[in-house]
Every structure is written in C-alpha cells, then in structure tokens.
Amino acid sequence: FSILPDGTTLLIDAGEQDPTSPRVLSPRNTPRFPDYSRLGYQWQADYILAMLPEADVPVIDYALITHFHSDHYGGMYPGIPKSENGNYFLSGITGVGDIIPVKVIVDRGWYYPLDLKAYAKTNPERFSSLLNYWNFISHFQAQNELEYQAFDIGSDSQFRLMKDQGNFENFRIRNINANGVVWAGKEQTPDISLMPDSNTVRETGVIPGENSLSCGILMEYGPFRFYTGGDIQGKQPDFMNKPEWFDMESIVAPVVGEVDVTTANHHANRDAMTADYLAVLKPRVIIQEVWSSDHPGHEALLRMSSKNIWKEERDIFATNMLLPNKLVIGELINESYKSMDGHIVLRVMPDGNEYFVYILDHQDRERPVKSVFGPYKSKK
C-alpha cells in the first residue's frame, strides 16, 4: 500500500488464500497476523485505514493487480462470506474494495494468452476466483463508482498524482512490464517480448504461467528509484528446463537499471532474483514478502547476499520468516536479514534524496514501531 507524495494512494495486490486449506493451516504457511479474529481481507483493510491520510471518506485511488494468483488478488473457498452490497464474495481485493472504495483498478487484462473471459466460462469452477473478481468490478462499474483499465505498458501517466501533480513534477510511475511484454526503454521503440502469440498458444496448448505475465512498475521520486515486478521469474543455466519466455528478469533488468529499493520477485523463490538480474539492479534494500516456507529459496538467498554479484552493501528485510526455512537454510538466514518479522514501511523523504525503513510489530493490533533503519542515501 503506497501513499504517493501528494497523498494519492496506490494498492499493489491484495491477496488471500483458502483459510481452510491443510497447507495454509500447516507450518509451511505464515499464520494470520495479528490474530484470527478477522479474515485476511479485513486485516488488510484495517491496516490501510490506519495508514490513510485523514479524509472525510477513505478511498484507494488506484489498485493494481499484478497477476491472477490467489495470493495476489484473492481466492475462493468453502464458506467464503458474500458481500451484502452485490453479487460477489469477499476475498483479497474484492474484500478490501468492499470496505474501502477503489476509484481505479488496473490489471494485465484478460486478452492474453487467450481470451480469459471466454475461457473461464468453459470451466467456471476452475476460474471461480477470476469470475468473482470480474463480478466485483462489474458491480461498481454499473454504479459509476469504479473505473477499470488494462495495464498500459510503457506509460508514465496511467498512475498519476491526483491531488497536486504540479508541485511534484519530479515524481512518476513508469509501467515496465505486463503479459510478458517489456517496455523497450524509449518512446516509439518496439516493446520487448519472448512470449508466443495467441495462435501459437492455441495450437500447442502450452499456456504461459501467470507469474511471467505479472505487471511491474518503476517509481521515481527525484533521485530515488523503486521497482516492484510481481512474480516474474528468471532462468539459471543449471535450474529447470524452462521455455525462453520463462526468463522475464533478463529482459526487465536492462530497462529498469539500478534501483535503490526493490521487492523480491516471486517472493524470492528459487526461480527468481537471478544473478544477472541482481547485477543490473544492485538494490540497496530488498523487501521480501513471505508467506511460504520456500520464501526464500536457498539459492535465491545465496544470490541476494553474494558480494560476488554486486559488491555494494545491501539490506534485506522479510515480512515473516518461517521456522522451517530457518531450520533448513540455517545460519545464512540470520546473517542475511536486517529484520525477519513485521510490517515493512518504506518512507521516502521529500524530493527523494533519502529514505528510511520502519519495521512495525505485526503481532500487535496497534502496529507500534519496532525498529528504524536509515537514513539511506538515494543513488542518483
């Protein structure tokens, strides 16, 4: 959840998985914080409401759904609550949006690799989360309370400051990637893609995975640069026989360039945060969103912590490192992370010259500050 320099708000993903699933209830998955008195979407909304600037009516100006996996936009499950406002169920973004109005919602669209709306109708049970998400959008569109947009690759105006753009001309959000297509880095230059076209997908039946289709954006505020890419992945020569299009990191990295802060792609799973990618971005701070015991993959953590890939200092922060990962990976976990538990708040100072990282206690409903790191100096 981002509060931009003029108070415009941007929510990037709001996920929720089946709380009745044996895996979700096992030590492999993070518990629900701060407690189980509310569902996931309710705690997310509670956090956002606590962080929102004071206003007569709380509102989320933009919501970006990076891709259609339940941990990023919400899943369906037995016993899921239904909205009292419309024909949709409450999970992830549909639950958050039921509590806090969303003005504009942006996602990767439904037209690639196939027409998802047509495809979903052939198997409504498999695509129940997508159908529910579209029902949510349709409900608020019908009341002229929400605008839907497909992610516009290369645009630096889709996510614009709504309240006071004139006083913050040194801030922008550039749309970098979506649907496996990457902005080329220059205007009027063909975008970059390794993806098969829709005809090839239909002929072969090989459908690119949602992770590779994630939306990614670059925020710039003066010299400060922050990239977040959803669940894009990379390909190592010695890891898995994957098709060419799997390796999104290799074509995203040169366009993004060096950054101050990045989120860990695919939660720092073993198929992401590759050496070539990290050698280009050279992040000073890495924020890792953890919900599973393979976040991070051991190989990914070795790469993120390696001074052989880039020599500069780096600080890594994780939202909730799980005990199984600590036991399996061992001491490297303790050596690599500045913080392993808590809400991570990145606070960029006016004009973007420096920034801080705050860690909030996620086990306390009031979310007090546990620790502060910084100031970090922006690179450029």
PDB file of C-alpha atoms in Angstrom, residues 82-279:
ATOM      1  CA  LYS A  82     -20.662 -12.975   0.396  1.00  0.00           C
ATOM      2  CA  SER A  83     -20.916  -9.223   0.071  1.00  0.00           C
ATOM      3  CA  GLU A  84     -24.070  -7.524   1.284  1.00  0.00           C
ATOM      4  CA  ASN A  85     -23.582  -4.926  -1.445  1.00  0.00           C
ATOM      5  CA  GLY A  86     -23.524  -7.047  -4.594  1.00  0.00           C
ATOM      6  CA  ASN A  87     -23.147 -10.430  -6.273  1.00  0.00           C
ATOM      7  CA  TYR A  88     -19.559 -11.163  -5.287  1.00  0.00           C
ATOM      8  CA  PHE A  89     -17.703 -12.895  -2.488  1.00  0.00           C
ATOM      9  CA  LEU A  90     -15.156 -11.309  -0.163  1.00  0.00           C
ATOM     10  CA  SER A  91     -11.541 -12.335  -0.553  1.00  0.00           C
ATOM     11  CA  GLY A  92      -8.421 -10.282  -1.191  1.00  0.00           C
ATOM     12  CA  ILE A  93      -9.110  -7.254  -3.365  1.00  0.00           C
ATOM     13  CA  THR A  94     -12.876  -7.859  -3.517  1.00  0.00           C
ATOM     14  CA  GLY A  95     -12.993  -7.846   0.290  1.00  0.00           C
ATOM     15  CA  VAL A  96     -10.763  -4.802   0.682  1.00  0.00           C
ATOM     16  CA  GLY A  97     -12.711  -2.970  -2.043  1.00  0.00           C
ATOM     17  CA  ASP A  98     -15.985  -3.827  -0.302  1.00  0.00           C
ATOM     18  CA  ILE A  99     -14.762  -1.920   2.781  1.00  0.00           C
ATOM     19  CA  ILE A 100     -12.739   0.888   1.176  1.00  0.00           C
ATOM     20  CA  PRO A 101     -13.909   2.317  -2.176  1.00  0.00           C
ATOM     21  CA  VAL A 102     -11.468   1.908  -5.075  1.00  0.00           C
ATOM     22  CA  LYS A 103     -11.534   4.610  -7.772  1.00  0.00           C
ATOM     23  CA  VAL A 104      -9.462   2.904 -10.479  1.00  0.00           C
ATOM     24  CA  ILE A 105      -8.482  -0.751 -10.755  1.00  0.00           C
ATOM     25  CA  VAL A 106      -5.761  -1.839 -13.169  1.00  0.00           C
ATOM     26  CA  ASP A 107      -4.699  -5.350 -14.135  1.00  0.00           C
ATOM     27  CA  ARG A 108      -2.941  -7.121 -17.004  1.00  0.00           C
ATOM     28  CA  GLY A 109      -6.184  -7.503 -18.968  1.00  0.00           C
ATOM     29  CA  TRP A 110      -7.939 -10.697 -19.981  1.00  0.00           C
ATOM     30  CA  TYR A 111      -6.960 -11.000 -23.635  1.00  0.00           C
ATOM     31  CA  TYR A 112      -3.604 -12.846 -23.365  1.00  0.00           C
ATOM     32  CA  PRO A 113      -2.554 -15.615 -23.738  1.00  0.00           C
ATOM     33  CA  LEU A 114      -6.191 -16.446 -24.527  1.00  0.00           C
ATOM     34  CA  ASP A 115      -9.472 -14.621 -24.116  1.00  0.00           C
ATOM     35  CA  LEU A 116      -9.759 -15.396 -20.413  1.00  0.00           C
ATOM     36  CA  LYS A 117     -13.381 -14.303 -20.143  1.00  0.00           C
ATOM     37  CA  ALA A 118     -14.431 -16.765 -22.822  1.00  0.00           C
ATOM     38  CA  TYR A 119     -12.080 -19.449 -21.494  1.00  0.00           C
ATOM     39  CA  ALA A 120     -13.335 -19.060 -17.919  1.00  0.00           C
ATOM     40  CA  LYS A 121     -16.914 -19.726 -18.982  1.00  0.00           C
ATOM     41  CA  THR A 122     -15.889 -23.201 -20.181  1.00  0.00           C
ATOM     42  CA  ASN A 123     -14.647 -24.114 -16.691  1.00  0.00           C
ATOM     43  CA  PRO A 124     -16.307 -21.845 -14.123  1.00  0.00           C
ATOM     44  CA  GLU A 125     -15.187 -23.937 -11.157  1.00  0.00           C
ATOM     45  CA  ARG A 126     -11.509 -23.684 -12.084  1.00  0.00           C
ATOM     46  CA  PHE A 127     -11.796 -19.945 -12.733  1.00  0.00           C
ATOM     47  CA  SER A 128     -14.169 -19.101  -9.873  1.00  0.00           C
ATOM     48  CA  SER A 129     -11.759 -16.512  -8.416  1.00  0.00           C
ATOM     49  CA  LEU A 130     -11.486 -14.669 -11.724  1.00  0.00           C
ATOM     50  CA  LEU A 131     -15.239 -14.740 -12.272  1.00  0.00           C
ATOM     51  CA  ASN A 132     -15.782 -13.386  -8.765  1.00  0.00           C
ATOM     52  CA  TYR A 133     -13.220 -10.621  -9.363  1.00  0.00           C
ATOM     53  CA  TRP A 134     -14.976  -9.603 -12.582  1.00  0.00           C
ATOM     54  CA  ASN A 135     -18.346  -9.634 -10.791  1.00  0.00           C
ATOM     55  CA  PHE A 136     -16.868  -7.225  -8.240  1.00  0.00           C
ATOM     56  CA  ILE A 137     -15.619  -4.882 -10.968  1.00  0.00           C
ATOM     57  CA  SER A 138     -18.910  -5.051 -12.894  1.00  0.00           C
ATOM     58  CA  HIS A 139     -20.918  -4.238  -9.780  1.00  0.00           C
ATOM     59  CA  PHE A 140     -19.083  -0.993  -9.089  1.00  0.00           C
ATOM     60  CA  GLN A 141     -18.786  -0.073 -12.761  1.00  0.00           C
ATOM     61  CA  ALA A 142     -22.561  -0.272 -13.031  1.00  0.00           C
ATOM     62  CA  GLN A 143     -22.815   2.299 -10.262  1.00  0.00           C
ATOM     63  CA  ASN A 144     -20.141   4.527 -11.837  1.00  0.00           C
ATOM     64  CA  GLU A 145     -18.069   4.112  -8.694  1.00  0.00           C
ATOM     65  CA  LEU A 146     -15.059   2.363 -10.224  1.00  0.00           C
ATOM     66  CA  GLU A 147     -13.076   2.683 -13.437  1.00  0.00           C
ATOM     67  CA  TYR A 148     -11.379  -0.377 -14.913  1.00  0.00           C
ATOM     68  CA  GLN A 149      -8.198  -0.073 -17.009  1.00  0.00           C
ATOM     69  CA  ALA A 150      -5.872  -2.573 -18.626  1.00  0.00           C
ATOM     70  CA  PHE A 151      -2.202  -2.010 -17.801  1.00  0.00           C
ATOM     71  CA  ASP A 152      -0.622   0.277 -20.424  1.00  0.00           C
ATOM     72  CA  ILE A 153       2.976  -0.886 -20.978  1.00  0.00           C
ATOM     73  CA  GLY A 154       5.438   1.995 -21.171  1.00  0.00           C
ATOM     74  CA  SER A 155       3.018   4.633 -19.902  1.00  0.00           C
ATOM     75  CA  ASP A 156       4.198   7.117 -17.281  1.00  0.00           C
ATOM     76  CA  SER A 157       0.759   8.670 -16.859  1.00  0.00           C
ATOM     77  CA  GLN A 158      -1.577   5.763 -16.065  1.00  0.00           C
ATOM     78  CA  PHE A 159      -0.744   6.105 -12.371  1.00  0.00           C
ATOM     79  CA  ARG A 160      -0.637   9.864 -11.986  1.00  0.00           C
ATOM     80  CA  LEU A 161      -0.819  12.061  -8.949  1.00  0.00           C
ATOM     81  CA  MET A 162      -4.475  13.003  -8.478  1.00  0.00           C
ATOM     82  CA  LYS A 163      -4.280  15.722  -5.849  1.00  0.00           C
ATOM     83  CA  ASP A 164      -1.314  18.008  -6.536  1.00  0.00           C
ATOM     84  CA  GLN A 165       0.681  16.881  -9.550  1.00  0.00           C
ATOM     85  CA  GLY A 166       2.071  20.354 -10.269  1.00  0.00           C
ATOM     86  CA  ASN A 167       4.148  20.503  -7.101  1.00  0.00           C
ATOM     87  CA  PHE A 168       5.678  17.059  -7.625  1.00  0.00           C
ATOM     88  CA  GLU A 169       6.938  17.052 -11.184  1.00  0.00           C
ATOM     89  CA  ASN A 170       9.946  15.028 -10.004  1.00  0.00           C
ATOM     90  CA  PHE A 171       7.684  12.027  -9.257  1.00  0.00           C
ATOM     91  CA  ARG A 172       6.446   9.466 -11.773  1.00  0.00           C
ATOM     92  CA  ILE A 173       5.451   5.846 -12.127  1.00  0.00           C
ATOM     93  CA  ARG A 174       6.587   4.121 -15.313  1.00  0.00           C
ATOM     94  CA  ASN A 175       4.807   0.942 -16.397  1.00  0.00           C
ATOM     95  CA  ILE A 176       7.574  -1.532 -17.250  1.00  0.00           C
ATOM     96  CA  ASN A 177       6.100  -4.969 -17.962  1.00  0.00           C
ATOM     97  CA  ALA A 178       2.891  -6.964 -18.280  1.00  0.00           C
ATOM     98  CA  ASN A 179       1.731 -10.058 -20.166  1.00  0.00           C
ATOM     99  CA  GLY A 180       5.355 -10.982 -20.799  1.00  0.00           C
ATOM    100  CA  VAL A 181       5.951  -7.743 -22.716  1.00  0.00           C
ATOM    101  CA  VAL A 182       8.567  -5.229 -21.542  1.00  0.00           C
ATOM    102  CA  TRP A 183       8.780  -1.542 -22.423  1.00  0.00           C
ATOM    103  CA  ALA A 184      11.838  -1.015 -24.609  1.00  0.00           C
ATOM    104  CA  GLY A 185      13.023   1.975 -22.592  1.00  0.00           C
ATOM    105  CA  LYS A 186      12.453   4.571 -25.323  1.00  0.00           C
ATOM    106  CA  GLU A 187       9.397   6.126 -26.845  1.00  0.00           C
ATOM    107  CA  GLN A 188       8.337   4.832 -30.282  1.00  0.00           C
ATOM    108  CA  THR A 189      10.609   1.787 -29.947  1.00  0.00           C
ATOM    109  CA  PRO A 190       9.033  -1.689 -30.234  1.00  0.00           C
ATOM    110  CA  ASP A 191       8.389  -3.348 -26.884  1.00  0.00           C
ATOM    111  CA  ILE A 192      10.338  -6.490 -25.998  1.00  0.00           C
ATOM    112  CA  SER A 193       8.696  -9.898 -25.702  1.00  0.00           C
ATOM    113  CA  LEU A 194       9.715 -13.546 -25.665  1.00  0.00           C
ATOM    114  CA  MET A 195       6.106 -14.701 -25.422  1.00  0.00           C
ATOM    115  CA  PRO A 196       4.375 -16.911 -28.012  1.00  0.00           C
ATOM    116  CA  ASP A 197       1.463 -15.277 -29.792  1.00  0.00           C
ATOM    117  CA  SER A 198      -2.116 -16.348 -29.059  1.00  0.00           C
ATOM    118  CA  ASN A 199      -2.311 -18.509 -32.195  1.00  0.00           C
ATOM    119  CA  THR A 200       0.746 -20.495 -31.073  1.00  0.00           C
ATOM    120  CA  VAL A 201      -0.760 -20.919 -27.616  1.00  0.00           C
ATOM    121  CA  ARG A 202      -3.974 -22.290 -29.088  1.00  0.00           C
ATOM    122  CA  GLU A 203      -2.104 -24.635 -31.430  1.00  0.00           C
ATOM    123  CA  THR A 204       0.305 -26.024 -28.851  1.00  0.00           C
ATOM    124  CA  GLY A 205      -1.846 -25.837 -25.741  1.00  0.00           C
ATOM    125  CA  VAL A 206       1.205 -24.521 -23.844  1.00  0.00           C
ATOM    126  CA  ILE A 207      -0.074 -21.536 -21.870  1.00  0.00           C
ATOM    127  CA  PRO A 208       2.458 -19.159 -20.266  1.00  0.00           C
ATOM    128  CA  GLY A 209       2.086 -19.077 -16.490  1.00  0.00           C
ATOM    129  CA  GLU A 210       0.620 -16.145 -14.593  1.00  0.00           C
ATOM    130  CA  ASN A 211       3.902 -15.334 -12.849  1.00  0.00           C
ATOM    131  CA  SER A 212       5.636 -14.457 -16.109  1.00  0.00           C
ATOM    132  CA  LEU A 213       2.676 -12.287 -17.094  1.00  0.00           C
ATOM    133  CA  SER A 214       2.943 -10.088 -13.977  1.00  0.00           C
ATOM    134  CA  CYS A 215       2.712  -6.311 -14.141  1.00  0.00           C
ATOM    135  CA  GLY A 216       5.791  -4.383 -12.982  1.00  0.00           C
ATOM    136  CA  ILE A 217       6.242  -0.676 -12.271  1.00  0.00           C
ATOM    137  CA  LEU A 218       9.141   1.677 -11.563  1.00  0.00           C
ATOM    138  CA  MET A 219       8.535   4.541  -9.125  1.00  0.00           C
ATOM    139  CA  GLU A 220      10.878   7.517  -9.333  1.00  0.00           C
ATOM    140  CA  TYR A 221      10.895  10.444  -6.912  1.00  0.00           C
ATOM    141  CA  GLY A 222      13.794  12.747  -7.642  1.00  0.00           C
ATOM    142  CA  PRO A 223      16.871  10.510  -7.423  1.00  0.00           C
ATOM    143  CA  PHE A 224      15.010   7.699  -5.639  1.00  0.00           C
ATOM    144  CA  ARG A 225      14.094   4.600  -7.703  1.00  0.00           C
ATOM    145  CA  PHE A 226      11.899   1.657  -6.649  1.00  0.00           C
ATOM    146  CA  TYR A 227      10.889  -1.340  -8.778  1.00  0.00           C
ATOM    147  CA  THR A 228       8.286  -3.975  -8.000  1.00  0.00           C
ATOM    148  CA  GLY A 229       7.600  -6.734 -10.512  1.00  0.00           C
ATOM    149  CA  GLY A 230       5.044  -9.094  -9.025  1.00  0.00           C
ATOM    150  CA  ASP A 231       6.091 -12.711  -9.515  1.00  0.00           C
ATOM    151  CA  ILE A 232       8.299 -12.529 -12.594  1.00  0.00           C
ATOM    152  CA  GLN A 233      10.989 -15.190 -12.694  1.00  0.00           C
ATOM    153  CA  GLY A 234      14.413 -15.782 -14.158  1.00  0.00           C
ATOM    154  CA  LYS A 235      16.255 -18.727 -15.611  1.00  0.00           C
ATOM    155  CA  GLN A 236      19.582 -20.118 -14.492  1.00  0.00           C
ATOM    156  CA  PRO A 237      21.556 -22.459 -16.774  1.00  0.00           C
ATOM    157  CA  ASP A 238      21.610 -25.180 -14.132  1.00  0.00           C
ATOM    158  CA  PHE A 239      17.998 -24.836 -12.980  1.00  0.00           C
ATOM    159  CA  MET A 240      14.998 -26.381 -14.721  1.00  0.00           C
ATOM    160  CA  ASN A 241      14.413 -26.861 -18.415  1.00  0.00           C
ATOM    161  CA  LYS A 242      12.114 -23.894 -18.962  1.00  0.00           C
ATOM    162  CA  PRO A 243      10.979 -22.198 -22.179  1.00  0.00           C
ATOM    163  CA  GLU A 244      12.568 -18.931 -23.241  1.00  0.00           C
ATOM    164  CA  TRP A 245       9.590 -16.852 -22.134  1.00  0.00           C
ATOM    165  CA  PHE A 246      10.038 -18.015 -18.520  1.00  0.00           C
ATOM    166  CA  ASP A 247      13.040 -15.707 -18.149  1.00  0.00           C
ATOM    167  CA  MET A 248      11.399 -12.315 -17.684  1.00  0.00           C
ATOM    168  CA  GLU A 249      14.104 -10.975 -15.379  1.00  0.00           C
ATOM    169  CA  SER A 250      16.714 -10.907 -18.155  1.00  0.00           C
ATOM    170  CA  ILE A 251      14.688  -8.513 -20.313  1.00  0.00           C
ATOM    171  CA  VAL A 252      13.267  -6.427 -17.447  1.00  0.00           C
ATOM    172  CA  ALA A 253      16.628  -5.697 -15.793  1.00  0.00           C
ATOM    173  CA  PRO A 254      18.278  -3.593 -18.558  1.00  0.00           C
ATOM    174  CA  VAL A 255      15.168  -1.405 -18.857  1.00  0.00           C
ATOM    175  CA  VAL A 256      14.857  -0.825 -15.115  1.00  0.00           C
ATOM    176  CA  GLY A 257      18.566  -0.297 -14.399  1.00  0.00           C
ATOM    177  CA  GLU A 258      19.952   0.407 -10.934  1.00  0.00           C
ATOM    178  CA  VAL A 259      17.468   0.962  -8.140  1.00  0.00           C
ATOM    179  CA  ASP A 260      17.530   1.964  -4.518  1.00  0.00           C
ATOM    180  CA  VAL A 261      14.840  -0.456  -3.401  1.00  0.00           C
ATOM    181  CA  THR A 262      13.112  -3.453  -4.935  1.00  0.00           C
ATOM    182  CA  THR A 263      10.682  -6.096  -3.801  1.00  0.00           C
ATOM    183  CA  ALA A 264      11.880  -9.672  -4.262  1.00  0.00           C
ATOM    184  CA  ASN A 265      10.397 -11.141  -7.423  1.00  0.00           C
ATOM    185  CA  HIS A 266       8.226 -14.211  -6.767  1.00  0.00           C
ATOM    186  CA  HIS A 267       8.794 -13.765  -3.029  1.00  0.00           C
ATOM    187  CA  ALA A 268      12.479 -14.714  -3.611  1.00  0.00           C
ATOM    188  CA  ASN A 269      11.538 -18.219  -4.625  1.00  0.00           C
ATOM    189  CA  ARG A 270      14.400 -20.282  -6.056  1.00  0.00           C
ATOM    190  CA  ASP A 271      13.421 -19.437  -9.644  1.00  0.00           C
ATOM    191  CA  ALA A 272      13.765 -15.659  -9.158  1.00  0.00           C
ATOM    192  CA  MET A 273      16.290 -12.973  -8.192  1.00  0.00           C
ATOM    193  CA  THR A 274      18.860 -14.359 -10.609  1.00  0.00           C
ATOM    194  CA  ALA A 275      22.492 -13.268 -10.655  1.00  0.00           C
ATOM    195  CA  ASP A 276      22.184 -11.399 -13.968  1.00  0.00           C
ATOM    196  CA  TYR A 277      19.115  -9.532 -12.709  1.00  0.00           C
ATOM    197  CA  LEU A 278      20.696  -8.524  -9.398  1.00  0.00           C
ATOM    198  CA  ALA A 279      23.945  -7.482 -11.079  1.00  0.00           C
TER     199      ALA A 279
END
